[in-house]
Amino acid sequence: MSVIDLVPYEEALASYDPVMGLEVHVELGTKTKMFCGCSTALGAEPNTQTCPTCLGLPGSLPVVNAIGVESAIRIGLALNCEIAEWCRFARKNYFYPDMPKNFQTSQYDEPIAFNGYLDVELEDGEVFRVEIERAHMEEDTGKSSHIGGATGRIHGAEYSLLDYNRAGIPLIEIVTKPIEGAGERAPEVARAYVAELRELIRALGVSEARMDMGQMRCDVNLSLMPKGATRFGTRSETKNVNSLRSVERAARFEVQRHAAVLNEGGTIVQETRHFHEDNGSTTSGRIKEEAEDYRYFPEPDLVPVAPSREWVEELRGELPELPRLRRQRLQSEWGISAVEMRSALNAGAIDLILATIDAGAPADQARKWWLGELARRSNEDGVELAELPITPAQVARVSALVAEGKLTDKLARQVIEGVLAGEGEPDEVVAGRGLAVVSDDSALGDAIDAALAAQPDVADKIRSGKFAAAGALVGAVMKATRGQADAARVKELIFEKLGVTPE
Ligand code: ADP
Ligand code: MG
Ligand code: ZN
């Protein structure tokens, strides 16, 4: 691998306009595979979820999964696409050990959905429209593991293992039209598009779209045009990028790399590239096949797909509220700003906040706990918010205990810590750790008397009108009660005892 001197990002953008194309593969969450009845469940022993059809044995015949087709149409509709009245599957012929049929059943020039768009919101609230070329149905390949090498890649491996459980799992591939005009924000647009698409897929309930589990992966095509040029440059295609952050980094790196090559009078080769998480770089993969190389032809073993207009309209009518509109609605219901809504989105907190509200907490409290204490914990522990071992109902209970005056915020944080530590329900943690607020006046009275006796000078100051001095006494009482006193009540009692009434 030769090391190239990347052109600084801003400098690259001063001379070139980036053009991008994003191809996203989504693994559908259907129970069975796209063309046979094999289970798609994850985690089974290798090669236990196979049959003659997904192993490509001679004489086996595929049958289309109706839920797969329905999901493809729903995705197409949500992406504002036209839905084909009639379309076919096609064979994409190539040999690879993870694909025992020697062809992938896909769609070629007759995709089920085409000509759509997705509006995506950038960090500053600006909306960018990404146009969709097509969404088509295909199947996943098996999974190869290369054993014995240092890198896990085939080079240097001693042998390879193949698991065909994944072969035939339904995939929808969503391809954008060339994305132009994003300028320096191209990497941000790429990330925002994949993020919005992921929200959409989840809202439709067709896949969990977990990028870390390979359920959604993105190929980033990128080329540069000298400013003022009218023809696109040659693209590179960075394959299987599997996190939002990586999508953004891969696009950014390719801008800098292309600019470096072009500045030196070099030419970009059309090739696939691998993205490296560790340093954010890409390296050369294989020289890109042309469509002719795949010898596409219509799949003779499957009937054409001809969704009736009535069915398509029925599916359109049943689409859920789409994520961007839902966010706009929640933003106004919760009375928050667009920036606050974005931080809830970025934290993956929207559904958790909603569930907490459903469990009885006021919106501001639900937001406060998930975006404050719990977000801090999820960062610290390096896990998603949703993976923290606390439920929205438990957060709602903590919030209720605070509202009832049984916990201070400080105590509530300890209760949350206890729940996260597996000490049980919030009430059990309160009992177990003895955390209830001491607001019983007689119990507080003794502690206040002791504090007044210990700091007579402070008492005098308060009597002479320096009410702020009460803080020292409140502090002493809090200490004496191990933080379990209701600070506001303590202050009131101090003023009462000293016979003063601050404004
Ligand atoms: P392939 O299967 O060869 O990757 P596709 O048409 O499926 O081809 O996808 C190519 C993607 O790249 C599309 O999103 C397309 O809009 C985009 N694209 C095409 N030409 C260029 C280019 N010169 N620069 C950047 N993106 C491009
Ligand atoms: Mg491609
Ligand atoms: Zn099968």
XYZ file of C-alpha atoms and ligand atoms in Angstrom:
532
model
C 0.000 0.000 0.000
C 1.622 3.229 -1.070
C 1.142 6.141 1.245
C -0.284 9.233 -0.387
C -0.262 12.761 0.912
C -3.885 13.649 1.327
C -4.930 17.129 0.303
C -6.329 19.070 3.275
C -10.119 18.860 3.145
C -10.842 22.593 2.730
C -8.203 22.879 0.036
C -9.715 19.959 -1.905
C -13.122 21.614 -1.740
C -11.700 24.876 -3.049
C -10.855 23.213 -6.380
C -13.360 20.382 -6.722
C -17.050 19.594 -6.307
C -17.774 16.160 -4.865
C -20.449 13.903 -6.389
C -21.669 10.974 -4.316
C -23.791 7.904 -4.801
C -24.941 5.882 -1.830
C -25.988 2.256 -2.103
C -27.548 0.945 1.070
C -28.308 -2.717 1.665
C -30.964 -3.503 4.237
C -31.468 -7.024 5.496
C -35.197 -7.534 5.994
C -36.432 -8.982 9.251
C -38.639 -11.625 7.616
C -38.924 -14.971 9.412
C -37.904 -16.925 6.328
C -35.519 -16.373 3.434
C -36.395 -14.605 0.187
C -36.784 -17.669 -2.031
C -37.169 -20.633 0.350
C -38.664 -21.464 3.725
C -35.387 -21.557 5.684
C -35.261 -19.632 8.945
C -33.400 -16.326 9.095
C -32.845 -16.452 12.872
C -29.407 -15.252 13.920
C -26.994 -17.194 16.037
C -27.711 -20.733 14.865
C -24.938 -23.266 14.263
C -23.359 -22.707 10.831
C -25.130 -24.355 7.888
C -28.149 -25.515 9.884
C -30.548 -23.135 8.119
C -30.130 -24.256 4.549
C -32.038 -26.253 1.968
C -31.511 -27.305 -1.659
C -32.820 -23.933 -2.909
C -30.535 -21.618 -0.918
C -27.632 -24.017 -1.484
C -28.300 -23.850 -5.213
C -28.601 -27.606 -5.710
C -29.667 -28.706 -9.197
C -33.387 -29.123 -9.624
C -34.395 -26.925 -6.697
C -36.874 -24.135 -7.396
C -37.254 -20.755 -5.687
C -40.550 -19.236 -4.506
C -40.822 -15.508 -3.704
C -41.400 -14.467 -0.107
C -44.556 -12.323 -0.167
C -43.544 -10.370 2.952
C -40.264 -9.570 1.196
C -42.146 -8.048 -1.726
C -44.523 -6.195 0.572
C -41.598 -4.762 2.557
C -39.894 -3.620 -0.637
C -43.056 -1.821 -1.750
C -43.493 -0.168 1.644
C -39.880 1.028 1.607
C -40.390 2.320 -1.935
C -43.546 4.190 -0.968
C -41.912 5.709 2.123
C -39.134 6.925 -0.184
C -41.670 8.602 -2.462
C -40.929 6.156 -5.275
C -43.064 4.933 -8.128
C -43.898 1.256 -7.773
C -43.480 -0.940 -10.846
C -46.694 -2.413 -12.223
C -44.704 -5.375 -13.455
C -41.132 -6.339 -12.826
C -38.892 -9.353 -12.777
C -35.975 -10.780 -10.898
C -32.674 -11.143 -12.712
C -29.676 -13.401 -12.362
C -26.440 -11.616 -11.610
C -23.876 -14.197 -12.619
C -20.569 -14.459 -10.860
C -18.623 -17.069 -8.978
C -17.798 -16.674 -5.354
C -17.609 -19.409 -2.731
C -20.157 -17.708 -0.493
C -22.739 -17.942 -3.259
C -23.172 -21.579 -4.230
C -25.742 -20.918 -6.981
C -23.069 -19.084 -9.002
C -25.507 -16.242 -9.411
C -27.276 -13.877 -7.106
C -30.991 -13.494 -7.609
C -31.427 -9.744 -7.840
C -33.238 -7.160 -9.920
C -31.532 -5.326 -12.716
C -33.309 -3.038 -15.139
C -36.762 -3.668 -13.665
C -36.577 -2.625 -10.009
C -39.732 -2.792 -7.931
C -39.410 0.868 -6.862
C -37.785 3.818 -8.614
C -37.622 7.612 -8.858
C -38.062 8.760 -5.310
C -36.450 11.038 -2.766
C -35.699 11.343 0.908
C -35.450 14.697 2.659
C -32.704 14.683 5.254
C -32.026 17.201 7.947
C -28.490 18.388 8.558
C -27.116 19.330 11.976
C -28.008 23.000 11.529
C -31.581 22.155 10.578
C -31.140 22.703 6.823
C -33.053 20.158 4.738
C -31.277 18.462 1.825
C -33.211 16.374 -0.698
C -31.486 13.149 -1.749
C -32.983 11.680 -4.900
C -33.498 7.942 -5.089
C -32.703 6.079 -8.278
C -34.247 2.760 -7.290
C -34.925 0.256 -4.538
C -34.741 -3.357 -5.574
C -35.020 -6.818 -4.065
C -32.202 -9.293 -3.869
C -30.714 -11.897 -1.558
C -27.771 -11.955 0.770
C -24.773 -14.213 0.251
C -23.305 -16.686 2.724
C -20.620 -15.663 5.125
C -16.926 -16.545 4.736
C -14.495 -16.538 7.635
C -10.810 -16.575 6.793
C -8.865 -18.375 9.467
C -5.205 -18.313 10.400
C -4.103 -14.943 9.053
C -3.401 -11.819 11.026
C -6.010 -9.602 9.405
C -9.029 -11.860 9.016
C -8.845 -11.221 5.272
C -8.313 -13.966 2.760
C -4.711 -12.917 2.109
C -2.495 -14.755 4.521
C -5.265 -17.044 5.762
C -4.641 -20.771 6.084
C -8.169 -21.795 5.242
C -11.670 -20.385 4.960
C -14.969 -21.471 6.472
C -18.342 -20.924 4.864
C -21.690 -20.509 6.558
C -24.696 -20.515 4.244
C -27.249 -19.627 6.932
C -27.208 -16.060 5.610
C -27.422 -17.095 1.942
C -30.841 -16.125 0.656
C -31.843 -13.708 3.418
C -33.862 -10.929 1.755
C -32.067 -7.697 1.034
C -33.388 -4.434 -0.282
C -30.795 -2.336 -2.040
C -31.552 1.368 -2.129
C -29.515 3.393 -4.615
C -29.396 7.179 -4.792
C -29.075 9.251 -7.918
C -25.770 11.118 -8.039
C -25.832 13.571 -5.139
C -24.557 16.910 -6.368
C -24.402 20.338 -4.842
C -23.602 19.310 -1.293
C -20.117 20.815 -1.589
C -18.144 20.672 1.612
C -21.148 19.169 3.373
C -21.103 16.020 1.227
C -19.797 13.785 4.045
C -22.382 15.232 6.418
C -25.137 14.664 3.843
C -23.998 11.063 3.435
C -24.187 10.460 7.148
C -27.520 12.262 7.560
C -29.013 10.298 4.655
C -28.017 6.930 6.067
C -29.229 8.005 9.520
C -32.610 9.125 8.176
C -32.953 5.998 6.070
C -32.249 3.883 9.131
C -34.963 5.715 11.096
C -37.342 5.177 8.214
C -36.604 1.452 7.942
C -37.145 1.068 11.678
C -40.376 3.072 11.609
C -41.652 0.760 8.870
C -40.774 -2.195 11.077
C -39.164 -4.065 8.187
C -35.735 -4.428 9.803
C -33.954 -3.437 12.976
C -31.339 -1.955 10.659
C -28.509 -2.501 13.127
C -25.414 -1.395 11.248
C -23.120 -2.975 13.822
C -24.761 -6.316 13.068
C -24.561 -5.952 9.299
C -28.319 -5.544 8.930
C -27.691 -2.298 7.138
C -24.519 -1.442 5.235
C -23.553 1.322 2.890
C -21.352 1.544 -0.195
C -20.055 5.068 -0.656
C -19.430 6.056 -4.285
C -17.538 9.287 -4.670
C -15.958 11.305 -7.435
C -14.670 14.837 -7.829
C -15.328 17.329 -10.604
C -13.035 20.296 -11.084
C -15.111 23.359 -10.215
C -17.046 24.505 -13.251
C -16.809 21.131 -15.019
C -19.993 19.564 -16.334
C -19.013 15.907 -16.591
C -18.678 13.671 -13.559
C -15.267 12.357 -12.653
C -14.463 8.678 -12.186
C -15.837 7.256 -8.959
C -14.440 4.983 -6.344
C -16.775 2.737 -4.390
C -15.981 2.157 -0.732
C -17.802 -1.047 0.202
C -19.710 -2.183 3.266
C -19.222 0.783 5.521
C -20.981 -0.156 8.719
C -21.510 2.818 10.968
C -22.814 6.352 10.500
C -19.519 7.802 11.601
C -17.623 5.630 9.149
C -19.863 6.719 6.254
C -18.928 10.314 6.967
C -15.238 9.546 7.420
C -15.040 7.400 4.284
C -16.546 10.184 2.155
C -14.210 12.736 3.662
C -11.140 10.566 3.137
C -12.045 9.865 -0.493
C -12.450 13.596 -1.194
C -8.945 14.165 0.101
C -7.493 11.151 -1.708
C -9.123 11.909 -5.067
C -7.921 15.504 -4.846
C -4.390 14.310 -4.165
C -4.401 12.029 -7.197
C -6.024 14.610 -9.476
C -3.769 17.464 -8.326
C -0.759 15.465 -9.412
C -2.253 14.873 -12.818
C -3.112 11.271 -12.014
C -6.291 9.437 -12.925
C -8.722 7.787 -10.558
C -9.355 4.152 -11.356
C -12.892 2.901 -10.978
C -12.479 0.347 -8.247
C -13.971 -0.859 -5.009
C -12.195 0.126 -1.804
C -12.107 -1.091 1.786
C -12.626 1.270 4.685
C -10.425 0.934 7.771
C -12.075 1.836 11.049
C -8.812 2.237 12.915
C -7.398 5.150 10.930
C -10.297 6.229 8.727
C -8.484 5.435 5.477
C -9.509 3.374 2.473
C -7.404 0.968 0.455
C -7.796 -0.472 -2.980
C -10.061 -3.490 -3.461
C -10.830 -4.889 -6.873
C -11.189 -3.262 -10.251
C -14.863 -2.664 -10.840
C -16.794 -5.106 -13.014
C -18.957 -3.671 -15.733
C -22.598 -4.685 -15.848
C -21.798 -6.823 -18.925
C -19.492 -8.933 -16.797
C -22.464 -10.118 -14.785
C -24.376 -11.380 -17.828
C -27.671 -10.349 -16.291
C -30.751 -12.084 -17.622
C -34.328 -12.404 -16.355
C -34.753 -15.170 -13.794
C -36.626 -17.958 -15.580
C -37.606 -19.837 -12.421
C -39.610 -17.020 -10.853
C -42.845 -15.454 -12.008
C -42.826 -11.684 -12.583
C -43.950 -9.502 -9.686
C -47.043 -7.497 -10.611
C -48.425 -5.717 -7.541
C -51.996 -4.574 -8.142
C -52.650 -0.848 -7.835
C -55.244 -1.563 -5.155
C -52.661 -3.363 -3.036
C -50.101 -0.590 -3.501
C -52.659 2.042 -2.461
C -53.667 -0.053 0.520
C -50.019 -0.258 1.607
C -49.617 3.481 1.059
C -52.625 4.125 3.279
C -51.136 1.990 6.049
C -47.704 3.639 6.138
C -46.764 4.788 9.631
C -46.050 8.418 10.392
C -42.623 9.021 8.860
C -39.722 9.834 11.176
C -39.070 13.413 10.157
C -42.732 14.393 10.505
C -42.967 12.494 13.763
C -39.960 14.367 15.104
C -41.524 17.669 14.098
C -44.740 16.727 15.895
C -42.948 15.582 19.060
C -40.782 18.674 19.042
C -43.832 20.879 19.273
C -45.602 18.581 21.753
C -42.594 18.603 24.037
C -42.077 22.321 23.514
C -38.394 22.060 22.622
C -36.109 23.549 19.976
C -34.918 21.838 16.807
C -31.437 21.602 18.291
C -32.789 19.879 21.409
C -34.740 17.488 19.226
C -31.598 16.659 17.260
C -29.679 15.869 20.407
C -32.464 13.516 21.494
C -32.308 11.898 18.047
C -28.526 11.616 18.034
C -28.591 10.068 21.490
C -31.119 7.471 20.309
C -33.408 8.737 23.070
C -36.657 9.638 21.309
C -38.471 6.352 21.811
C -37.156 6.014 25.359
C -38.398 9.492 26.238
C -41.768 8.721 24.680
C -42.089 5.462 26.606
C -41.163 7.285 29.815
C -43.873 9.861 29.152
C -46.309 7.035 28.457
C -45.360 5.590 31.840
C -46.487 8.827 33.478
C -43.496 11.186 33.555
C -43.767 14.794 32.362
C -41.919 15.382 29.057
C -39.278 17.686 30.528
C -38.455 15.188 33.270
C -38.289 12.271 30.850
C -35.920 14.262 28.627
C -33.863 15.446 31.547
C -33.110 11.951 32.858
C -32.418 10.287 29.501
C -30.318 13.125 28.081
C -28.604 13.923 31.381
C -27.669 11.280 33.898
C -28.415 8.294 31.663
C -26.674 9.706 28.577
C -23.652 10.319 30.764
C -23.728 6.721 31.955
C -24.152 5.328 28.445
C -21.139 7.350 27.283
C -19.084 6.209 30.212
C -19.966 2.570 29.717
C -19.759 2.772 25.921
C -23.247 1.313 25.386
C -26.349 2.559 23.638
C -28.911 4.299 25.830
C -31.438 1.583 25.035
C -29.005 -1.054 26.271
C -28.673 0.422 29.762
C -30.297 -1.945 32.266
C -33.062 0.479 33.193
C -36.551 0.704 31.698
C -38.629 3.780 30.844
C -41.106 2.680 33.519
C -38.334 2.727 36.123
C -37.211 6.183 35.010
C -40.825 7.346 35.250
C -41.028 5.953 38.801
C -37.873 7.824 39.847
C -39.305 10.989 38.372
C -42.565 10.424 40.288
C -40.658 9.969 43.565
C -38.951 13.314 42.968
C -42.256 14.982 42.124
C -43.774 13.620 45.345
C -40.892 15.106 47.299
C -39.682 11.688 48.406
C -36.374 12.070 46.608
C -34.168 15.032 45.831
C -32.440 15.108 42.452
C -29.261 14.048 44.125
C -30.919 11.059 45.782
C -32.686 10.224 42.542
C -29.318 9.887 40.836
C -28.306 7.411 43.503
C -31.517 5.466 42.927
C -30.760 5.327 39.211
C -27.273 4.155 39.981
C -28.786 1.403 42.144
C -31.192 0.307 39.425
C -28.333 0.190 36.917
C -26.298 -1.834 39.406
C -29.047 -4.441 39.531
C -30.356 -3.586 42.986
C -33.961 -3.887 41.848
C -36.868 -1.518 41.273
C -36.509 2.147 42.269
C -38.564 1.629 45.439
C -36.406 -1.329 46.400
C -33.260 0.745 45.917
C -34.758 3.528 48.050
C -35.514 1.036 50.815
C -32.305 -0.949 50.399
C -30.025 2.100 50.491
C -32.172 4.044 52.956
C -32.424 6.968 50.565
C -35.759 8.586 51.350
C -35.738 12.339 51.812
C -35.884 13.470 55.440
C -38.580 16.131 55.313
C -40.050 15.301 58.654
C -39.725 18.645 60.504
C -38.932 17.165 63.885
C -36.171 14.985 62.479
C -34.736 18.035 60.721
C -35.224 20.235 63.781
C -32.473 18.545 65.765
C -29.984 18.825 62.936
C -30.863 22.514 62.448
C -30.496 23.270 66.133
C -27.084 21.628 66.105
C -26.017 23.647 63.054
C -27.208 26.941 64.617
C -25.376 26.155 67.831
C -22.184 25.315 65.951
C -22.219 28.475 63.825
C -23.666 31.319 65.950
C -21.933 33.943 63.775
C -23.848 32.725 60.723
C -27.084 32.864 62.669
C -26.321 36.502 63.547
C -25.650 37.380 59.912
C -29.014 35.954 58.883
C -30.764 37.831 61.630
C -29.176 41.043 60.345
C -30.633 40.401 56.888
C -27.838 38.536 55.089
C -30.130 35.720 54.066
C -27.662 34.198 51.623
C -25.539 33.148 54.574
C -28.125 30.420 55.263
C -26.348 28.298 52.671
C -23.653 27.368 55.185
C -26.256 26.102 57.635
C -28.167 24.197 54.963
C -24.868 22.575 53.977
C -24.229 21.497 57.550
C -27.719 20.007 57.846
C -27.349 18.171 54.538
C -24.081 16.745 55.779
C -25.602 15.673 59.060
C -28.462 13.918 57.234
C -26.137 12.385 54.629
C -27.716 14.387 51.841
C -31.177 13.130 52.533
C -32.753 16.358 53.704
C -35.029 18.438 51.533
C -32.826 21.504 51.146
C -35.677 23.920 50.450
C -37.536 22.807 53.562
C -34.370 23.099 55.682
C -33.946 26.704 54.588
C -37.544 27.521 55.461
C -37.143 25.987 58.892
C -33.926 27.923 59.559
C -35.626 31.236 58.749
C -38.609 30.227 60.868
C -36.426 29.412 63.851
C -34.528 32.699 63.553
C -37.799 34.586 63.139
C -36.877 36.237 59.836
C -38.849 36.440 56.582
C -36.722 36.962 53.491
C -38.707 38.889 50.821
P -22.752 -0.290 -9.367
O -23.626 -1.455 -9.117
O -21.794 -0.441 -10.459
O -22.112 0.188 -8.114
P -24.969 1.441 -9.252
O -25.674 2.162 -10.329
O -25.683 0.370 -8.511
O -23.657 0.882 -9.887
O -24.494 2.486 -8.173
C -23.649 3.512 -8.446
C -23.919 4.630 -7.474
O -22.987 5.664 -7.701
C -25.258 5.283 -7.673
O -25.710 5.791 -6.444
C -24.966 6.422 -8.643
O -25.857 7.489 -8.487
C -23.602 6.837 -8.192
N -22.736 7.344 -9.253
C -22.733 7.046 -10.560
N -21.752 7.692 -11.202
C -21.090 8.403 -10.262
C -19.964 9.281 -10.278
N -19.288 9.531 -11.395
N -19.581 9.824 -9.114
C -20.216 9.572 -7.976
N -21.265 8.768 -7.892
C -21.711 8.177 -9.013
Mg -22.386 -0.625 -6.374
Zn -33.222 -22.509 2.051
